[in-house]
Amino acid sequence: MRAFTNRTARKFALLGATATAGLLLSACGTDDPMSGMDHGGTSATATASASASGTAQAGAPGAFNDADVMFAQMMIPHHEQALEMAELADGRAEDPEVKRLVAAVKGAQDPEIAKMRAWLKGWGKPESAGHGSGSGHGMSGMMSEQDMKDLAAVKGKAFDRKFAELMIAHHEGAVAMAEDERKDGGNTAAKALADDVVRTQSEEIAALRKILDRL
């Protein structure tokens, strides 16, 4: 009877040791650091890739071509100069219609600059392609440094007339660049902006010409 008891005790002890070893091996398998790194790495990479893709699509939806890139690179400094001209109207402009058009320029072109910068970033392209800030190649309608000085030197009705003359030429340049984008561009968002530029700035050109006629 005692021998049977001893054999039984040894049997249960052996089974307990085997089960314990199995649990330890199972635990080690679950906590394997390399296994965790593999799953974590794959998940993080996929998340980062999706995030980067989403950012690019948000900044520059759809396909694009060289014409789209040039349109954004050239229109940004063109819009920036229009904003500089509009800023000069503060304390100088007198005509209510000129002041209204100044507000319209500020309201439209600042957001458009931000939009085009986002596109270029999404496309992985530089903001400037070396076109220059003056009246360089393709920069139709850009004012010279002397033009800007002459505008800053006048006030009242003289400013209103000078502003209208210069902004007409400036807008005509923007419309010409936008027409090129409509014809040669491939990106849907860029072509839509070009449509807006042609429509709004053509309307403002007509309004500025009416102002000149009565001043």
PDB file of C-alpha atoms in Angstrom:
ATOM      1  CA  MET A   1       0.000   0.000   0.000  1.00  0.00           C
ATOM      2  CA  ARG A   2       2.843   2.350   0.890  1.00  0.00           C
ATOM      3  CA  ALA A   3       4.636   1.484  -2.403  1.00  0.00           C
ATOM      4  CA  PHE A   4       1.490   2.274  -4.364  1.00  0.00           C
ATOM      5  CA  THR A   5       1.194   5.611  -2.594  1.00  0.00           C
ATOM      6  CA  ASN A   6       4.811   6.511  -3.323  1.00  0.00           C
ATOM      7  CA  ARG A   7       4.440   5.586  -7.003  1.00  0.00           C
ATOM      8  CA  THR A   8       1.265   7.633  -7.249  1.00  0.00           C
ATOM      9  CA  ALA A   9       2.926  10.648  -5.627  1.00  0.00           C
ATOM     10  CA  ARG A  10       5.878  10.435  -8.005  1.00  0.00           C
ATOM     11  CA  LYS A  11       3.449  10.185 -10.959  1.00  0.00           C
ATOM     12  CA  PHE A  12       1.555  13.321  -9.958  1.00  0.00           C
ATOM     13  CA  ALA A  13       4.804  15.165  -9.291  1.00  0.00           C
ATOM     14  CA  LEU A  14       6.035  14.301 -12.795  1.00  0.00           C
ATOM     15  CA  LEU A  15       2.766  15.434 -14.367  1.00  0.00           C
ATOM     16  CA  GLY A  16       2.913  18.698 -12.410  1.00  0.00           C
ATOM     17  CA  ALA A  17       6.464  19.383 -13.547  1.00  0.00           C
ATOM     18  CA  THR A  18       5.543  18.696 -17.185  1.00  0.00           C
ATOM     19  CA  ALA A  19       2.535  21.017 -17.015  1.00  0.00           C
ATOM     20  CA  THR A  20       4.635  23.740 -15.388  1.00  0.00           C
ATOM     21  CA  ALA A  21       7.279  23.445 -18.115  1.00  0.00           C
ATOM     22  CA  GLY A  22       4.571  23.653 -20.759  1.00  0.00           C
ATOM     23  CA  LEU A  23       3.149  26.811 -19.204  1.00  0.00           C
ATOM     24  CA  LEU A  24       6.587  28.388 -19.042  1.00  0.00           C
ATOM     25  CA  LEU A  25       7.262  27.616 -22.694  1.00  0.00           C
ATOM     26  CA  SER A  26       3.849  28.978 -23.645  1.00  0.00           C
ATOM     27  CA  ALA A  27       4.494  32.160 -21.693  1.00  0.00           C
ATOM     28  CA  CYS A  28       7.887  32.603 -23.298  1.00  0.00           C
ATOM     29  CA  GLY A  29       6.332  32.187 -26.726  1.00  0.00           C
ATOM     30  CA  THR A  30       3.716  34.849 -25.992  1.00  0.00           C
ATOM     31  CA  ASP A  31       6.271  37.343 -24.702  1.00  0.00           C
ATOM     32  CA  ASP A  32       8.782  36.773 -27.486  1.00  0.00           C
ATOM     33  CA  PRO A  33      10.197  40.313 -28.078  1.00  0.00           C
ATOM     34  CA  MET A  34      10.979  39.628 -31.725  1.00  0.00           C
ATOM     35  CA  SER A  35       7.403  38.494 -32.344  1.00  0.00           C
ATOM     36  CA  GLY A  36       6.066  41.670 -30.766  1.00  0.00           C
ATOM     37  CA  MET A  37       8.437  43.822 -32.800  1.00  0.00           C
ATOM     38  CA  ASP A  38       7.323  42.179 -36.026  1.00  0.00           C
ATOM     39  CA  HIS A  39       3.629  42.861 -35.436  1.00  0.00           C
ATOM     40  CA  GLY A  40       4.223  46.300 -34.011  1.00  0.00           C
ATOM     41  CA  GLY A  41       6.525  47.273 -36.863  1.00  0.00           C
ATOM     42  CA  THR A  42       4.091  46.169 -39.520  1.00  0.00           C
ATOM     43  CA  SER A  43       1.217  48.036 -37.899  1.00  0.00           C
ATOM     44  CA  ALA A  44       3.229  51.230 -37.364  1.00  0.00           C
ATOM     45  CA  THR A  45       4.543  51.157 -40.924  1.00  0.00           C
ATOM     46  CA  ALA A  46       1.099  50.644 -42.381  1.00  0.00           C
ATOM     47  CA  THR A  47      -0.310  53.464 -40.228  1.00  0.00           C
ATOM     48  CA  ALA A  48       2.505  55.844 -41.172  1.00  0.00           C
ATOM     49  CA  SER A  49       2.137  54.975 -44.838  1.00  0.00           C
ATOM     50  CA  ALA A  50      -1.623  55.545 -44.747  1.00  0.00           C
ATOM     51  CA  SER A  51      -1.125  58.823 -42.893  1.00  0.00           C
ATOM     52  CA  ALA A  52       1.464  60.051 -45.399  1.00  0.00           C
ATOM     53  CA  SER A  53      -0.745  59.029 -48.304  1.00  0.00           C
ATOM     54  CA  GLY A  54      -3.720  60.825 -46.787  1.00  0.00           C
ATOM     55  CA  THR A  55      -1.677  64.002 -46.294  1.00  0.00           C
ATOM     56  CA  ALA A  56      -0.450  63.949 -49.876  1.00  0.00           C
ATOM     57  CA  GLN A  57      -3.957  63.371 -51.213  1.00  0.00           C
ATOM     58  CA  ALA A  58      -5.349  66.177 -49.063  1.00  0.00           C
ATOM     59  CA  GLY A  59      -2.644  68.574 -50.265  1.00  0.00           C
ATOM     60  CA  ALA A  60      -2.654  67.541 -53.906  1.00  0.00           C
ATOM     61  CA  PRO A  61      -5.640  65.393 -54.903  1.00  0.00           C
ATOM     62  CA  GLY A  62      -5.267  63.411 -58.109  1.00  0.00           C
ATOM     63  CA  ALA A  63      -2.533  63.200 -60.711  1.00  0.00           C
ATOM     64  CA  PHE A  64      -0.535  66.262 -61.794  1.00  0.00           C
ATOM     65  CA  ASN A  65       1.883  67.304 -64.526  1.00  0.00           C
ATOM     66  CA  ASP A  66       4.614  69.894 -65.099  1.00  0.00           C
ATOM     67  CA  ALA A  67       2.091  72.544 -66.136  1.00  0.00           C
ATOM     68  CA  ASP A  68       0.307  72.196 -62.785  1.00  0.00           C
ATOM     69  CA  VAL A  69       3.582  72.592 -60.895  1.00  0.00           C
ATOM     70  CA  MET A  70       4.598  75.661 -62.898  1.00  0.00           C
ATOM     71  CA  PHE A  71       1.160  77.205 -62.465  1.00  0.00           C
ATOM     72  CA  ALA A  72       1.415  76.986 -58.664  1.00  0.00           C
ATOM     73  CA  GLN A  73       5.069  78.071 -58.553  1.00  0.00           C
ATOM     74  CA  MET A  74       4.372  81.141 -60.678  1.00  0.00           C
ATOM     75  CA  MET A  75       0.972  82.086 -59.316  1.00  0.00           C
ATOM     76  CA  ILE A  76       2.159  82.186 -55.700  1.00  0.00           C
ATOM     77  CA  PRO A  77       4.545  85.172 -56.170  1.00  0.00           C
ATOM     78  CA  HIS A  78       2.041  86.738 -58.559  1.00  0.00           C
ATOM     79  CA  HIS A  79      -0.659  86.612 -55.884  1.00  0.00           C
ATOM     80  CA  GLU A  80       1.823  87.801 -53.243  1.00  0.00           C
ATOM     81  CA  GLN A  81       2.516  90.955 -55.246  1.00  0.00           C
ATOM     82  CA  ALA A  82      -1.213  91.586 -55.673  1.00  0.00           C
ATOM     83  CA  LEU A  83      -1.506  91.420 -51.884  1.00  0.00           C
ATOM     84  CA  GLU A  84       1.383  93.898 -51.529  1.00  0.00           C
ATOM     85  CA  MET A  85      -0.443  96.274 -53.861  1.00  0.00           C
ATOM     86  CA  ALA A  86      -3.648  95.816 -51.866  1.00  0.00           C
ATOM     87  CA  GLU A  87      -1.830  96.560 -48.606  1.00  0.00           C
ATOM     88  CA  LEU A  88      -0.674  99.900 -50.043  1.00  0.00           C
ATOM     89  CA  ALA A  89      -4.328 100.922 -50.325  1.00  0.00           C
ATOM     90  CA  ASP A  90      -4.584 101.253 -46.533  1.00  0.00           C
ATOM     91  CA  GLY A  91      -4.537 104.999 -45.816  1.00  0.00           C
ATOM     92  CA  ARG A  92      -4.113 105.832 -49.505  1.00  0.00           C
ATOM     93  CA  ALA A  93      -7.229 104.684 -51.379  1.00  0.00           C
ATOM     94  CA  GLU A  94     -10.198 107.044 -51.490  1.00  0.00           C
ATOM     95  CA  ASP A  95     -12.728 105.548 -53.884  1.00  0.00           C
ATOM     96  CA  PRO A  96     -15.238 103.164 -52.205  1.00  0.00           C
ATOM     97  CA  GLU A  97     -15.215 100.827 -55.202  1.00  0.00           C
ATOM     98  CA  VAL A  98     -11.420 100.629 -55.130  1.00  0.00           C
ATOM     99  CA  LYS A  99     -11.597  99.799 -51.425  1.00  0.00           C
ATOM    100  CA  ARG A 100     -14.151  97.075 -52.162  1.00  0.00           C
ATOM    101  CA  LEU A 101     -11.908  95.529 -54.805  1.00  0.00           C
ATOM    102  CA  VAL A 102      -8.924  95.727 -52.454  1.00  0.00           C
ATOM    103  CA  ALA A 103     -10.892  93.725 -49.866  1.00  0.00           C
ATOM    104  CA  ALA A 104     -11.866  91.193 -52.548  1.00  0.00           C
ATOM    105  CA  VAL A 105      -8.221  90.701 -53.567  1.00  0.00           C
ATOM    106  CA  LYS A 106      -7.186  90.125 -49.953  1.00  0.00           C
ATOM    107  CA  GLY A 107     -10.067  87.760 -49.301  1.00  0.00           C
ATOM    108  CA  ALA A 108      -9.448  85.577 -52.364  1.00  0.00           C
ATOM    109  CA  GLN A 109      -5.738  85.479 -52.976  1.00  0.00           C
ATOM    110  CA  ASP A 110      -4.373  84.806 -49.495  1.00  0.00           C
ATOM    111  CA  PRO A 111      -6.276  81.486 -49.178  1.00  0.00           C
ATOM    112  CA  GLU A 112      -5.309  80.571 -52.756  1.00  0.00           C
ATOM    113  CA  ILE A 113      -1.629  81.018 -51.895  1.00  0.00           C
ATOM    114  CA  ALA A 114      -2.017  78.649 -48.934  1.00  0.00           C
ATOM    115  CA  LYS A 115      -3.800  76.124 -51.155  1.00  0.00           C
ATOM    116  CA  MET A 116      -1.076  76.177 -53.838  1.00  0.00           C
ATOM    117  CA  ARG A 117       1.668  75.853 -51.229  1.00  0.00           C
ATOM    118  CA  ALA A 118      -0.092  72.739 -49.899  1.00  0.00           C
ATOM    119  CA  TRP A 119      -0.227  71.302 -53.416  1.00  0.00           C
ATOM    120  CA  LEU A 120       3.483  71.821 -54.014  1.00  0.00           C
ATOM    121  CA  LYS A 121       4.312  70.256 -50.664  1.00  0.00           C
ATOM    122  CA  GLY A 122       2.081  67.283 -51.450  1.00  0.00           C
ATOM    123  CA  TRP A 123       3.695  66.929 -54.871  1.00  0.00           C
ATOM    124  CA  GLY A 124       7.178  67.083 -53.374  1.00  0.00           C
ATOM    125  CA  LYS A 125       8.043  70.162 -55.447  1.00  0.00           C
ATOM    126  CA  PRO A 126       9.781  73.404 -54.336  1.00  0.00           C
ATOM    127  CA  GLU A 127       7.707  76.540 -53.936  1.00  0.00           C
ATOM    128  CA  SER A 128      10.015  78.463 -56.234  1.00  0.00           C
ATOM    129  CA  ALA A 129      11.477  77.241 -59.508  1.00  0.00           C
ATOM    130  CA  GLY A 130      13.721  80.266 -59.968  1.00  0.00           C
ATOM    131  CA  HIS A 131      11.268  82.321 -61.995  1.00  0.00           C
ATOM    132  CA  GLY A 132      12.177  85.372 -59.953  1.00  0.00           C
ATOM    133  CA  SER A 133       9.961  87.958 -58.306  1.00  0.00           C
ATOM    134  CA  GLY A 134      10.109  90.480 -61.113  1.00  0.00           C
ATOM    135  CA  SER A 135       8.828  90.428 -64.658  1.00  0.00           C
ATOM    136  CA  GLY A 136      10.840  87.341 -65.599  1.00  0.00           C
ATOM    137  CA  HIS A 137       9.956  84.670 -68.110  1.00  0.00           C
ATOM    138  CA  GLY A 138       6.331  83.648 -67.828  1.00  0.00           C
ATOM    139  CA  MET A 139       5.578  86.134 -65.025  1.00  0.00           C
ATOM    140  CA  SER A 140       3.117  88.170 -67.056  1.00  0.00           C
ATOM    141  CA  GLY A 141       1.729  91.308 -65.417  1.00  0.00           C
ATOM    142  CA  MET A 142       4.261  91.534 -62.583  1.00  0.00           C
ATOM    143  CA  MET A 143       5.025  95.075 -61.403  1.00  0.00           C
ATOM    144  CA  SER A 144       8.554  96.401 -61.359  1.00  0.00           C
ATOM    145  CA  GLU A 145      10.127  97.770 -58.189  1.00  0.00           C
ATOM    146  CA  GLN A 146       9.650 101.265 -59.596  1.00  0.00           C
ATOM    147  CA  ASP A 147       5.955 100.588 -60.239  1.00  0.00           C
ATOM    148  CA  MET A 148       5.510  99.663 -56.579  1.00  0.00           C
ATOM    149  CA  LYS A 149       7.378 102.777 -55.426  1.00  0.00           C
ATOM    150  CA  ASP A 150       5.262 104.984 -57.679  1.00  0.00           C
ATOM    151  CA  LEU A 151       2.073 103.443 -56.258  1.00  0.00           C
ATOM    152  CA  ALA A 152       3.247 103.940 -52.681  1.00  0.00           C
ATOM    153  CA  ALA A 153       4.072 107.617 -53.392  1.00  0.00           C
ATOM    154  CA  VAL A 154       0.507 108.746 -54.188  1.00  0.00           C
ATOM    155  CA  LYS A 155      -2.734 109.112 -52.241  1.00  0.00           C
ATOM    156  CA  GLY A 156      -6.413 109.780 -52.805  1.00  0.00           C
ATOM    157  CA  LYS A 157      -7.712 109.920 -56.358  1.00  0.00           C
ATOM    158  CA  ALA A 158      -4.179 109.704 -57.756  1.00  0.00           C
ATOM    159  CA  PHE A 159      -3.687 106.425 -55.885  1.00  0.00           C
ATOM    160  CA  ASP A 160      -7.061 105.093 -57.038  1.00  0.00           C
ATOM    161  CA  ARG A 161      -6.191 105.738 -60.672  1.00  0.00           C
ATOM    162  CA  LYS A 162      -2.668 104.332 -60.402  1.00  0.00           C
ATOM    163  CA  PHE A 163      -3.895 101.291 -58.506  1.00  0.00           C
ATOM    164  CA  ALA A 164      -6.578 100.574 -61.113  1.00  0.00           C
ATOM    165  CA  GLU A 165      -4.098 100.891 -63.987  1.00  0.00           C
ATOM    166  CA  LEU A 166      -1.519  98.615 -62.397  1.00  0.00           C
ATOM    167  CA  MET A 167      -3.999  96.049 -61.095  1.00  0.00           C
ATOM    168  CA  ILE A 168      -5.618  95.717 -64.510  1.00  0.00           C
ATOM    169  CA  ALA A 169      -2.233  94.789 -65.997  1.00  0.00           C
ATOM    170  CA  HIS A 170      -1.497  92.517 -63.033  1.00  0.00           C
ATOM    171  CA  HIS A 171      -4.845  90.709 -63.318  1.00  0.00           C
ATOM    172  CA  GLU A 172      -4.432  90.316 -67.075  1.00  0.00           C
ATOM    173  CA  GLY A 173      -1.157  88.511 -66.401  1.00  0.00           C
ATOM    174  CA  ALA A 174      -2.822  86.195 -63.893  1.00  0.00           C
ATOM    175  CA  VAL A 175      -5.636  85.434 -66.330  1.00  0.00           C
ATOM    176  CA  ALA A 176      -3.113  84.568 -69.055  1.00  0.00           C
ATOM    177  CA  MET A 177      -1.306  82.123 -66.726  1.00  0.00           C
ATOM    178  CA  ALA A 178      -4.607  80.606 -65.645  1.00  0.00           C
ATOM    179  CA  GLU A 179      -5.641  80.137 -69.273  1.00  0.00           C
ATOM    180  CA  ASP A 180      -2.395  78.223 -69.861  1.00  0.00           C
ATOM    181  CA  GLU A 181      -3.205  75.991 -66.876  1.00  0.00           C
ATOM    182  CA  ARG A 182      -6.715  75.356 -68.174  1.00  0.00           C
ATOM    183  CA  LYS A 183      -5.223  74.296 -71.520  1.00  0.00           C
ATOM    184  CA  ASP A 184      -2.126  72.341 -70.418  1.00  0.00           C
ATOM    185  CA  GLY A 185      -2.723  71.332 -66.786  1.00  0.00           C
ATOM    186  CA  GLY A 186      -3.702  67.851 -65.681  1.00  0.00           C
ATOM    187  CA  ASN A 187      -4.666  68.221 -62.029  1.00  0.00           C
ATOM    188  CA  THR A 188      -8.392  68.677 -61.421  1.00  0.00           C
ATOM    189  CA  ALA A 189      -7.985  70.947 -58.377  1.00  0.00           C
ATOM    190  CA  ALA A 190      -5.403  73.166 -60.108  1.00  0.00           C
ATOM    191  CA  LYS A 191      -7.573  73.515 -63.190  1.00  0.00           C
ATOM    192  CA  ALA A 192     -10.552  74.395 -60.989  1.00  0.00           C
ATOM    193  CA  LEU A 193      -8.511  77.157 -59.351  1.00  0.00           C
ATOM    194  CA  ALA A 194      -7.479  78.384 -62.795  1.00  0.00           C
ATOM    195  CA  ASP A 195     -11.177  78.587 -63.712  1.00  0.00           C
ATOM    196  CA  ASP A 196     -11.801  80.696 -60.599  1.00  0.00           C
ATOM    197  CA  VAL A 197      -8.890  83.013 -61.403  1.00  0.00           C
ATOM    198  CA  VAL A 198     -10.122  83.586 -64.949  1.00  0.00           C
ATOM    199  CA  ARG A 199     -13.680  84.243 -63.803  1.00  0.00           C
ATOM    200  CA  THR A 200     -13.073  86.454 -60.751  1.00  0.00           C
ATOM    201  CA  GLN A 201     -10.145  88.457 -62.080  1.00  0.00           C
ATOM    202  CA  SER A 202     -11.834  89.070 -65.434  1.00  0.00           C
ATOM    203  CA  GLU A 203     -14.790  90.503 -63.500  1.00  0.00           C
ATOM    204  CA  GLU A 204     -12.431  92.681 -61.438  1.00  0.00           C
ATOM    205  CA  ILE A 205     -10.684  93.915 -64.590  1.00  0.00           C
ATOM    206  CA  ALA A 206     -14.054  95.055 -65.944  1.00  0.00           C
ATOM    207  CA  ALA A 207     -14.834  96.818 -62.647  1.00  0.00           C
ATOM    208  CA  LEU A 208     -11.433  98.526 -62.562  1.00  0.00           C
ATOM    209  CA  ARG A 209     -11.904  99.802 -66.120  1.00  0.00           C
ATOM    210  CA  LYS A 210     -15.227 101.343 -65.112  1.00  0.00           C
ATOM    211  CA  ILE A 211     -13.487 103.051 -62.200  1.00  0.00           C
ATOM    212  CA  LEU A 212     -10.873 104.518 -64.556  1.00  0.00           C
ATOM    213  CA  ASP A 213     -13.596 105.793 -66.864  1.00  0.00           C
ATOM    214  CA  ARG A 214     -15.146 107.933 -64.108  1.00  0.00           C
ATOM    215  CA  LEU A 215     -12.033 109.093 -62.264  1.00  0.00           C
TER     216      LEU A 215
END
